[in-house]
Short mmCIF file of C-alpha atoms and ligand atoms in Angstrom, two decimals:
data_model
loop_
_atom_site.label_atom_id
_atom_site.label_comp_id
_atom_site.label_asym_id
_atom_site.label_seq_id
_atom_site.Cartn_x
_atom_site.Cartn_y
_atom_site.Cartn_z
CA MET A 1 12.74 -6.58 23.52
CA THR A 2 12.60 -4.44 20.39
CA LEU A 3 9.34 -3.12 18.97
CA VAL A 4 9.08 -1.44 15.58
CA MET A 5 5.95 0.68 15.16
CA LYS A 6 4.96 2.42 11.96
CA PHE A 7 2.54 5.34 11.90
CA GLY A 8 0.97 6.29 8.57
CA GLY A 9 0.09 9.74 7.23
CA THR A 10 -3.27 10.05 8.98
CA SER A 11 -1.71 9.00 12.29
CA VAL A 12 0.61 12.02 12.13
CA GLY A 13 -1.60 14.29 10.00
CA SER A 14 -2.60 16.88 12.62
CA ALA A 15 -1.70 18.05 16.13
CA LYS A 16 -4.45 15.81 17.55
CA ALA A 17 -3.18 12.83 15.57
CA ILE A 18 0.39 13.36 16.75
CA GLN A 19 -0.83 13.58 20.35
CA ARG A 20 -2.68 10.32 19.91
CA THR A 21 0.43 8.73 18.38
CA ALA A 22 2.59 10.00 21.24
CA ASN A 23 0.14 8.54 23.75
CA ILE A 24 0.41 5.15 22.08
CA ILE A 25 4.22 5.32 22.17
CA LEU A 26 4.32 6.41 25.81
CA ASN A 27 1.70 3.90 26.95
CA ASN A 28 3.81 1.08 25.54
CA ARG A 29 7.09 2.26 27.06
CA SER A 30 7.11 0.04 30.12
CA GLU A 31 6.33 -3.10 28.18
CA TRP A 32 8.61 -2.19 25.26
CA PRO A 33 11.70 -0.32 26.46
CA GLN A 34 13.33 -0.40 23.00
CA GLN A 35 11.09 1.29 20.46
CA VAL A 36 11.81 2.24 16.88
CA ILE A 37 9.12 4.47 15.40
CA ILE A 38 8.75 4.77 11.62
CA ALA A 39 6.66 7.70 10.44
CA SER A 40 5.14 8.73 7.14
CA ALA A 41 4.86 12.33 6.06
CA MET A 42 1.77 14.15 7.36
CA SER A 43 -1.20 13.08 5.25
CA GLY A 44 -1.35 14.87 1.90
CA VAL A 45 2.22 16.13 2.08
CA THR A 46 3.83 13.63 -0.30
CA ASP A 47 1.11 14.34 -2.88
CA LEU A 48 1.80 18.06 -2.57
CA LEU A 49 5.55 17.54 -2.98
CA PHE A 50 4.95 15.53 -6.16
CA GLU A 51 2.55 18.14 -7.48
CA GLY A 52 5.00 21.01 -6.99
CA ALA A 53 7.87 19.09 -8.56
CA THR A 54 6.00 17.86 -11.64
CA SER A 55 4.32 21.19 -12.29
CA ALA A 56 7.69 22.95 -12.16
CA ALA A 57 9.02 20.46 -14.70
CA SER A 58 6.22 21.39 -17.08
CA GLY A 59 7.11 25.08 -16.88
CA ASP A 60 4.64 26.18 -14.21
CA ALA A 61 6.33 28.76 -11.99
CA VAL A 62 3.39 29.28 -9.65
CA THR A 63 2.22 25.93 -8.26
CA TYR A 64 5.41 24.95 -6.43
CA ARG A 65 5.38 28.27 -4.60
CA GLU A 66 1.82 27.63 -3.50
CA VAL A 67 2.85 24.15 -2.44
CA ALA A 68 5.67 25.59 -0.33
CA LYS A 69 3.23 28.00 1.26
CA LYS A 70 0.81 25.20 2.10
CA LEU A 71 3.61 23.09 3.55
CA ARG A 72 4.69 25.95 5.80
CA GLN A 73 1.13 26.60 6.96
CA LYS A 74 0.43 22.95 7.65
CA HIS A 75 3.60 22.24 9.64
CA PHE A 76 3.90 25.56 11.45
CA GLN A 77 0.28 25.37 12.55
CA VAL A 78 0.91 21.98 14.14
CA ILE A 79 4.10 23.22 15.80
CA SER A 80 2.22 26.15 17.32
CA GLU A 81 -0.40 23.77 18.68
CA LEU A 82 1.99 21.13 20.02
CA LEU A 83 4.88 23.30 21.19
CA PRO A 84 3.31 26.68 21.94
CA THR A 85 6.10 27.96 24.17
CA GLY A 86 9.84 27.51 24.56
CA ASP A 87 12.81 27.20 22.25
CA GLU A 88 11.98 23.74 20.91
CA GLY A 89 9.12 25.10 18.79
CA GLN A 90 11.20 27.94 17.38
CA GLN A 91 14.15 25.75 16.54
CA LEU A 92 11.89 23.24 14.89
CA THR A 93 10.15 25.93 12.82
CA ALA A 94 13.53 27.14 11.58
CA GLN A 95 14.61 23.60 10.76
CA LEU A 96 11.50 22.74 8.78
CA ASP A 97 11.64 26.09 7.01
CA LYS A 98 15.11 25.14 5.74
CA PHE A 99 13.76 21.90 4.26
CA ILE A 100 10.97 23.75 2.48
CA GLU A 101 13.40 26.41 1.24
CA ARG A 102 15.60 23.72 -0.19
CA TYR A 103 12.59 22.10 -1.84
CA GLU A 104 11.72 25.44 -3.43
CA SER A 105 15.20 25.91 -4.82
CA LEU A 106 15.16 22.39 -6.25
CA CYS A 107 11.80 23.18 -7.88
CA LYS A 108 13.30 26.34 -9.30
CA ALA A 109 16.18 24.36 -10.77
CA VAL A 110 13.75 21.86 -12.27
CA LEU A 111 11.75 24.73 -13.74
CA VAL A 112 14.85 26.17 -15.42
CA LEU A 113 16.04 22.80 -16.69
CA GLY A 114 12.57 21.74 -17.76
CA GLU A 115 13.50 18.24 -16.66
CA LEU A 116 12.72 16.21 -13.57
CA THR A 117 14.90 13.15 -13.05
CA PRO A 118 13.81 10.31 -10.74
CA ARG A 119 16.84 11.12 -8.61
CA ALA A 120 15.79 14.75 -8.17
CA LEU A 121 12.22 13.69 -7.46
CA ASP A 122 13.42 11.41 -4.66
CA ALA A 123 15.40 14.24 -3.10
CA MET A 124 12.38 16.51 -3.33
CA THR A 125 9.72 14.14 -2.03
CA SER A 126 11.89 12.88 0.83
CA ILE A 127 11.41 16.06 2.85
CA GLY A 128 7.86 15.15 3.94
CA GLU A 129 9.16 12.38 6.18
CA ARG A 130 12.19 14.38 7.26
CA MET A 131 9.84 17.03 8.60
CA SER A 132 7.31 14.73 10.26
CA VAL A 133 9.90 12.77 12.27
CA ARG A 134 11.40 15.96 13.64
CA LEU A 135 7.97 17.10 14.69
CA ILE A 136 7.16 13.85 16.44
CA ALA A 137 10.53 13.61 18.20
CA SER A 138 10.27 17.22 19.42
CA TYR A 139 6.80 16.60 20.75
CA LEU A 140 7.90 13.43 22.56
CA ARG A 141 10.69 15.42 24.23
CA HIS A 142 8.13 18.05 25.17
CA ARG A 143 6.20 15.25 26.87
CA GLY A 144 9.34 14.34 28.83
CA GLN A 145 10.42 11.34 26.76
CA SER A 146 13.94 11.32 25.36
CA ALA A 147 13.57 10.91 21.62
CA GLN A 148 15.65 11.45 18.51
CA ALA A 149 14.66 11.98 14.87
CA ILE A 150 16.78 9.96 12.45
CA ASP A 151 16.82 10.03 8.65
CA ALA A 152 16.72 6.54 7.20
CA THR A 153 19.42 7.68 4.78
CA GLU A 154 21.72 6.69 7.65
CA LEU A 155 20.13 3.26 8.04
CA ILE A 156 18.54 1.82 4.92
CA VAL A 157 21.13 1.22 2.20
CA THR A 158 19.53 0.66 -1.21
CA ASP A 159 20.41 0.12 -4.84
CA ASP A 160 20.19 2.97 -7.36
CA THR A 161 16.59 2.47 -8.47
CA PHE A 162 15.28 5.92 -7.68
CA GLN A 163 11.50 5.94 -7.06
CA GLY A 164 11.48 2.25 -6.21
CA ALA A 165 14.74 1.42 -4.49
CA VAL A 166 15.53 -2.09 -3.28
CA PRO A 167 17.18 -2.45 0.13
CA LEU A 168 20.59 -4.11 0.44
CA MET A 169 19.93 -6.00 3.62
CA ASP A 170 23.47 -6.80 4.74
CA ASN A 171 24.57 -3.18 4.71
CA THR A 172 21.26 -2.06 6.13
CA THR A 173 21.59 -4.46 9.05
CA VAL A 174 25.08 -3.24 9.90
CA CYS A 175 24.17 0.45 9.65
CA SER A 176 20.90 0.13 11.57
CA GLU A 177 22.40 -1.86 14.44
CA ALA A 178 25.33 0.53 14.76
CA ARG A 179 23.25 3.67 14.66
CA LEU A 180 20.10 2.66 16.54
CA ARG A 181 21.10 0.05 19.13
CA PRO A 182 23.14 2.34 21.42
CA LEU A 183 20.28 4.85 21.48
CA LEU A 184 17.71 2.15 22.14
CA GLU A 185 19.79 0.78 24.98
CA GLU A 186 19.84 4.23 26.55
CA GLY A 187 16.05 4.30 26.40
CA VAL A 188 15.84 6.88 23.61
CA VAL A 189 12.80 6.52 21.36
CA THR A 190 14.18 6.66 17.82
CA VAL A 191 11.83 8.24 15.29
CA VAL A 192 12.87 7.21 11.80
CA THR A 193 11.67 8.49 8.41
CA GLY A 194 9.59 6.01 6.44
CA PHE A 195 9.71 5.91 2.64
CA ILE A 196 13.37 6.88 2.17
CA GLY A 197 16.83 5.39 2.11
CA ALA A 198 20.14 6.17 0.44
CA ASN A 199 22.32 4.38 -2.07
CA GLU A 200 25.86 3.28 -1.25
CA LYS A 201 27.15 6.74 -2.12
CA GLY A 202 24.72 8.33 0.30
CA VAL A 203 22.37 9.78 -2.34
CA VAL A 204 18.76 9.77 -1.12
CA THR A 205 16.40 7.24 -2.71
CA THR A 206 12.75 6.39 -2.04
CA LEU A 207 11.12 2.98 -1.78
CA GLY A 208 8.07 3.97 -3.84
CA ARG A 209 4.67 5.38 -2.90
CA GLY A 210 3.31 4.02 0.33
CA GLY A 211 6.84 2.82 1.10
CA SER A 212 6.76 3.46 4.83
CA ASP A 213 5.29 0.03 5.55
CA TYR A 214 8.26 -1.38 3.70
CA SER A 215 10.62 0.75 5.82
CA ALA A 216 9.09 -0.73 8.95
CA ALA A 217 9.50 -4.28 7.67
CA ILE A 218 13.10 -3.64 6.58
CA LEU A 219 14.07 -2.26 9.99
CA GLY A 220 12.10 -5.01 11.70
CA GLN A 221 14.27 -7.55 9.93
CA ALA A 222 17.52 -5.60 10.32
CA LEU A 223 17.08 -5.16 14.08
CA HIS A 224 15.64 -8.65 14.66
CA ALA A 225 12.63 -6.96 16.20
CA ASP A 226 10.40 -9.01 18.45
CA GLU A 227 7.27 -7.52 16.89
CA VAL A 228 6.29 -5.04 14.19
CA TRP A 229 3.07 -3.04 14.56
CA ILE A 230 1.64 -1.06 11.67
CA TRP A 231 -0.66 1.70 12.93
CA THR A 232 -3.25 2.90 10.46
CA ASP A 233 -6.75 4.42 10.39
CA VAL A 234 -8.79 1.21 10.13
CA ASP A 235 -9.39 -1.68 12.53
CA GLY A 236 -6.88 -4.05 10.97
CA VAL A 237 -8.01 -6.09 7.97
CA MET A 238 -11.78 -6.44 7.70
CA THR A 239 -13.94 -9.29 6.44
CA ALA A 240 -15.44 -6.89 3.84
CA ASP A 241 -15.43 -3.21 2.94
CA PRO A 242 -17.35 -1.69 5.88
CA ARG A 243 -18.77 1.00 3.58
CA LEU A 244 -20.56 -1.69 1.57
CA VAL A 245 -21.15 -4.20 4.34
CA PRO A 246 -21.84 -2.57 7.71
CA GLU A 247 -21.53 -5.91 9.53
CA ALA A 248 -17.89 -6.28 8.45
CA GLN A 249 -15.61 -7.41 11.27
CA THR A 250 -11.90 -7.33 11.95
CA ILE A 251 -10.10 -10.55 10.99
CA SER A 252 -7.93 -11.71 13.87
CA THR A 253 -5.34 -13.74 11.92
CA LEU A 254 -4.44 -13.80 8.24
CA SER A 255 -1.73 -15.68 6.41
CA TYR A 256 0.73 -13.99 4.09
CA ARG A 257 -0.88 -15.68 1.09
CA GLU A 258 -4.31 -14.36 2.06
CA VAL A 259 -2.96 -10.83 2.42
CA ALA A 260 -1.46 -11.10 -1.05
CA GLU A 261 -4.77 -12.23 -2.59
CA LEU A 262 -6.72 -9.51 -0.79
CA ALA A 263 -4.29 -6.81 -1.86
CA PHE A 264 -4.36 -8.00 -5.48
CA TYR A 265 -8.15 -7.92 -5.54
CA GLY A 266 -8.52 -4.41 -4.26
CA ALA A 267 -8.70 -4.62 -0.46
CA LYS A 268 -6.93 -1.79 1.30
CA VAL A 269 -4.31 -3.88 3.09
CA LEU A 270 -0.54 -3.91 3.19
CA HIS A 271 1.29 -4.51 -0.04
CA PRO A 272 2.56 -8.10 0.21
CA LYS A 273 6.04 -7.15 -0.99
CA THR A 274 6.44 -4.68 1.81
CA ILE A 275 5.78 -7.14 4.59
CA ARG A 276 7.71 -10.10 3.24
CA PRO A 277 10.86 -9.32 5.30
CA VAL A 278 9.01 -9.61 8.60
CA VAL A 279 6.79 -12.52 7.68
CA GLU A 280 9.69 -14.57 6.32
CA ASN A 281 11.65 -13.98 9.48
CA ASN A 282 8.68 -15.09 11.55
CA ILE A 283 8.42 -11.75 13.30
CA PRO A 284 4.84 -11.24 14.49
CA LEU A 285 3.22 -8.43 12.48
CA TRP A 286 0.13 -6.58 13.67
CA ILE A 287 -2.09 -4.06 11.93
CA LYS A 288 -3.71 -1.74 14.44
CA ASN A 289 -5.93 1.34 14.46
CA THR A 290 -4.56 4.58 15.96
CA PHE A 291 -8.12 5.69 16.62
CA HIS A 292 -8.95 2.49 18.57
CA PRO A 293 -5.64 1.47 20.15
CA GLU A 294 -7.43 -0.76 22.66
CA LYS A 295 -8.55 -3.15 19.91
CA SER A 296 -6.10 -5.89 19.07
CA GLY A 297 -6.23 -5.56 15.25
CA THR A 298 -5.08 -8.21 12.76
CA GLU A 299 -2.07 -10.47 13.08
CA ILE A 300 -0.30 -11.55 9.90
CA VAL A 301 1.54 -14.85 9.99
CA GLN A 302 3.58 -16.77 7.47
CA GLU A 303 1.21 -19.67 7.30
CA ARG A 304 -1.33 -21.12 9.59
CA SER A 305 -3.31 -24.26 9.83
CA GLU A 306 -6.67 -23.26 8.48
CA SER A 307 -9.85 -24.79 9.70
CA ASN A 308 -11.66 -26.47 6.85
CA GLY A 309 -13.93 -24.41 4.69
CA ASP A 310 -12.76 -21.21 6.26
CA ILE A 311 -13.77 -18.21 4.14
CA LYS A 312 -11.91 -15.22 5.49
CA ALA A 313 -12.90 -12.15 3.56
CA VAL A 314 -14.63 -10.80 0.51
CA THR A 315 -13.33 -7.91 -1.54
CA ALA A 316 -14.25 -6.27 -4.84
CA ILE A 317 -12.78 -4.17 -7.60
CA ARG A 318 -15.27 -2.12 -9.56
CA ASN A 319 -15.20 -0.33 -12.88
CA LEU A 320 -13.64 -3.04 -14.97
CA SER A 321 -14.35 -4.38 -18.43
CA LEU A 322 -14.51 -7.97 -19.50
CA VAL A 323 -12.83 -8.36 -22.87
CA VAL A 324 -13.89 -11.42 -24.87
CA VAL A 325 -12.02 -12.86 -27.84
CA GLU A 326 -14.21 -15.46 -29.51
CA GLY A 327 -14.29 -17.52 -32.65
CA LYS A 328 -14.91 -21.05 -33.78
CA GLY A 329 -11.58 -21.11 -35.57
CA MET A 330 -9.72 -20.76 -32.27
CA LEU A 331 -10.40 -24.37 -31.34
CA GLY A 332 -7.11 -26.17 -30.80
CA VAL A 333 -5.03 -23.44 -32.41
CA PRO A 334 -1.94 -22.90 -30.30
CA GLY A 335 -0.65 -19.43 -29.63
CA ILE A 336 -3.93 -17.52 -29.50
CA ALA A 337 -3.69 -16.97 -25.76
CA ALA A 338 -0.04 -15.98 -25.99
CA ARG A 339 -0.79 -13.48 -28.74
CA THR A 340 -3.81 -12.12 -26.89
CA PHE A 341 -1.86 -11.41 -23.73
CA GLY A 342 1.17 -10.27 -25.67
CA ALA A 343 -1.00 -7.58 -27.25
CA VAL A 344 -2.44 -6.66 -23.85
CA ALA A 345 1.02 -6.45 -22.31
CA ARG A 346 2.09 -4.03 -25.04
CA SER A 347 -0.64 -1.68 -23.80
CA ASN A 348 1.08 -1.88 -20.40
CA ILE A 349 -2.04 -3.10 -18.66
CA SER A 350 -2.17 -5.63 -15.92
CA VAL A 351 -4.87 -8.29 -16.34
CA LEU A 352 -6.87 -9.04 -13.21
CA LEU A 353 -8.63 -12.27 -14.14
CA ILE A 354 -8.55 -14.72 -17.04
CA SER A 355 -10.98 -17.44 -17.95
CA GLN A 356 -11.24 -19.74 -20.93
CA ALA A 357 -14.06 -22.09 -21.75
CA SER A 358 -13.15 -25.72 -22.38
CA SER A 359 -14.18 -25.70 -26.02
CA GLU A 360 -11.51 -23.01 -26.39
CA GLN A 361 -13.89 -20.95 -28.41
CA SER A 362 -13.46 -17.90 -26.27
CA ILE A 363 -10.99 -16.33 -23.91
CA CYS A 364 -12.14 -13.59 -21.59
CA PHE A 365 -10.25 -11.41 -19.19
CA ALA A 366 -10.88 -8.42 -16.96
CA VAL A 367 -9.03 -5.13 -17.24
CA PRO A 368 -9.55 -1.63 -15.83
CA ALA A 369 -12.39 0.10 -17.74
CA GLN A 370 -10.30 3.01 -18.91
CA ALA A 371 -7.99 0.64 -20.78
CA THR A 372 -10.77 -1.04 -22.77
CA LYS A 373 -10.49 0.96 -25.97
CA ASP A 374 -6.73 0.60 -26.25
CA ILE A 375 -6.87 -3.09 -25.60
CA VAL A 376 -9.64 -3.86 -28.05
CA SER A 377 -7.94 -1.92 -30.83
CA GLY A 378 -4.61 -3.54 -29.99
CA LEU A 379 -6.23 -6.97 -30.26
CA GLU A 380 -7.98 -6.09 -33.52
CA LEU A 381 -4.64 -5.17 -34.96
CA GLU A 382 -2.95 -8.31 -33.68
CA PHE A 383 -5.70 -10.56 -35.04
CA ARG A 384 -6.57 -8.64 -38.20
CA ARG A 385 -5.89 -11.67 -40.35
CA GLU A 386 -7.90 -14.08 -38.19
CA LEU A 387 -10.76 -11.59 -38.06
CA MET A 388 -10.74 -11.30 -41.83
CA CYS A 389 -10.91 -15.04 -42.41
CA ARG A 390 -13.37 -15.45 -39.50
CA ASP A 391 -11.18 -17.73 -37.39
CA ILE A 392 -11.93 -15.15 -34.76
CA ASP A 393 -15.51 -13.90 -34.98
CA ARG A 394 -15.30 -10.91 -32.73
CA ILE A 395 -13.47 -9.08 -30.01
CA THR A 396 -15.89 -7.42 -27.64
CA ALA A 397 -15.87 -5.79 -24.25
CA GLN A 398 -18.55 -5.87 -21.62
CA GLU A 399 -18.17 -2.69 -19.68
CA ARG A 400 -19.09 -1.79 -16.12
CA VAL A 401 -18.35 -5.06 -14.43
CA ALA A 402 -16.74 -5.83 -11.08
CA ILE A 403 -14.69 -8.70 -9.72
CA VAL A 404 -15.85 -9.98 -6.37
CA THR A 405 -13.22 -12.18 -4.74
CA VAL A 406 -13.55 -14.53 -1.82
CA VAL A 407 -10.33 -15.24 0.06
CA GLY A 408 -9.47 -17.95 2.55
CA ALA A 409 -6.63 -20.45 2.58
CA GLY A 410 -8.97 -22.90 4.31
CA MET A 411 -11.01 -23.21 1.11
CA ARG A 412 -8.26 -25.42 -0.27
CA GLY A 413 -9.46 -28.95 -0.66
CA THR A 414 -12.82 -28.20 0.86
CA PRO A 415 -15.55 -29.28 -1.54
CA GLY A 416 -18.77 -27.35 -1.87
CA ILE A 417 -17.47 -23.82 -1.33
CA ALA A 418 -18.12 -22.70 -4.90
CA GLY A 419 -21.61 -24.19 -4.70
CA ARG A 420 -22.39 -22.25 -1.54
CA LEU A 421 -21.11 -19.05 -3.09
CA PHE A 422 -23.13 -19.47 -6.25
CA SER A 423 -26.34 -20.26 -4.40
CA ALA A 424 -25.83 -17.28 -2.10
CA LEU A 425 -25.53 -15.04 -5.14
CA GLY A 426 -28.39 -16.77 -6.96
CA ASP A 427 -30.67 -16.27 -3.95
CA ARG A 428 -30.06 -12.56 -4.25
CA GLN A 429 -30.59 -12.49 -8.01
CA VAL A 430 -26.96 -11.64 -8.70
CA ASN A 431 -25.93 -12.91 -12.13
CA ILE A 432 -22.40 -14.31 -12.43
CA ILE A 433 -20.78 -13.42 -15.74
CA ALA A 434 -17.48 -15.29 -15.37
CA ILE A 435 -15.59 -17.23 -12.74
CA ALA A 436 -11.94 -17.97 -11.96
CA GLN A 437 -10.25 -19.88 -9.21
CA GLY A 438 -6.52 -19.80 -8.65
CA SER A 439 -4.91 -23.22 -8.45
CA SER A 440 -3.76 -22.31 -4.96
CA GLU A 441 -7.47 -22.51 -4.09
CA CYS A 442 -6.91 -19.57 -1.81
CA SER A 443 -9.37 -17.37 -3.69
CA ILE A 444 -12.37 -17.61 -5.98
CA SER A 445 -13.26 -14.64 -8.15
CA MET A 446 -16.56 -13.89 -9.81
CA VAL A 447 -17.30 -11.24 -12.40
CA VAL A 448 -20.62 -9.49 -11.81
CA ASP A 449 -22.33 -6.33 -13.03
CA ASN A 450 -20.94 -3.21 -11.35
CA LEU A 451 -24.39 -2.50 -9.92
CA ASP A 452 -24.49 -5.88 -8.19
CA THR A 453 -21.22 -5.39 -6.29
CA ALA A 454 -22.64 -4.42 -2.91
CA GLU A 455 -25.36 -7.07 -3.06
CA ALA A 456 -22.78 -9.72 -3.96
CA GLU A 457 -20.44 -8.66 -1.14
CA LYS A 458 -23.30 -8.76 1.34
CA ALA A 459 -24.50 -12.17 0.18
CA ILE A 460 -21.02 -13.65 0.48
CA HIS A 461 -20.32 -11.89 3.73
CA ALA A 462 -23.35 -13.60 5.27
CA LEU A 463 -21.57 -16.91 4.56
CA ILE A 464 -18.41 -15.71 6.32
CA ILE A 465 -20.31 -14.73 9.42
CA SER A 466 -22.22 -18.02 9.54
CA SER A 467 -19.21 -20.27 8.87
N1 LIG B 1 4.66 9.42 2.36
C1 LIG B 1 4.84 8.38 1.39
C2 LIG B 1 3.62 8.30 0.48
O1 LIG B 1 2.65 8.98 0.71
C3 LIG B 1 5.13 7.07 2.01
C4 LIG B 1 4.04 6.50 2.89
O2 LIG B 1 3.13 7.23 3.33
O3 LIG B 1 4.08 5.32 3.17
O4 LIG B 1 3.66 7.60 -0.48
MG1 MG B 2 0.80 7.26 2.99
#
């Protein structure tokens, strides 16, 4: 029985957190004799590594030194708390110091060159995880558990896309089995770096920010794990943002599709891409809270039979603008939508919601507020001729709006859901500015004023609780 468990930055971010993590690992030993642990860098470390590297590239000779100092303080402090006596602590300090030294010399090289390549950045940012796994493994040994830190450069074989590498699963499977299985069979807890891999030549790559979840899923697939557990600092996936809706509850089961919708519309859940390997292989995936390990968390499954009318969760993205292109001359003219979104794409902005009225006299879509100006001027340029001859009357933007999205695969084919949503909002005096429903019927999105976001979430959440 193989269990892959991933611990995020906050779960390894301090001595206390690492103790908590170790307790979770040790408490599950008897039930799960073969455990692969994937760890992120201590919280804040990856950001610091990026900051030092990019500042050096822009000619700043001071910041990366401060970063190195902070990294030493942070890690050495934790070592002194977790391993106060004995050789293990000293050896570990020396080891981590070497990583930081190497980071500093890479920063120095970047400073001299004035150039930071994605490949160099991957080498530099990979040390956060290399340090955290050594810390965790040492501490587990200190607690009497045989454990070994392993760099995923030995396991996860990727292509050459530095900063966003794609795993080559066949090679990864062979390498991971060969390297990890013998250790697992001996009862050694293997503690593997999240976030990183190596290309076929052995050059370190990273899977992109937040990539440790992906690492866990990749190894889950490669090792045919029986389960994958993602440990984080929240109680699984919630029915709403608990900061806006205090009654929010943990959702016990979610389908892959629902996770994807929630992630797209701003909920803080796993990135759907990162969990695809486990979900597609039907490996049970759990999201659990390090701070409440006794709670069961959320299970993510490939698909599940939904009970009718099931609304699962509500989520919101604030600080958006609704851009409207309108004009009587747009009626029946092909190509307006294509040109509109072509112009938007040239600004490199991702559109969050699109809606067009049936008379075709207007198209509206939501974009992040900070992109509004660029988009409107891009559209004015694209449609300068139509604006001149009044085929398009105006291009406007309504600022400070939010998208509130309701997710639930069980809404499919259930009549009356939209009606219930709209009356719930109407009862609370929340005005709906625009609406969109995906054809998958797995989500319905409503554009409301920014100021109405919390009220709208609460109103809809009351429906979830009562359904
Ligand atoms: N440490 C990396 C990051 O902060 C990867 C991760 O935490 O998942 O992006
Ligand atoms: Mg992280």
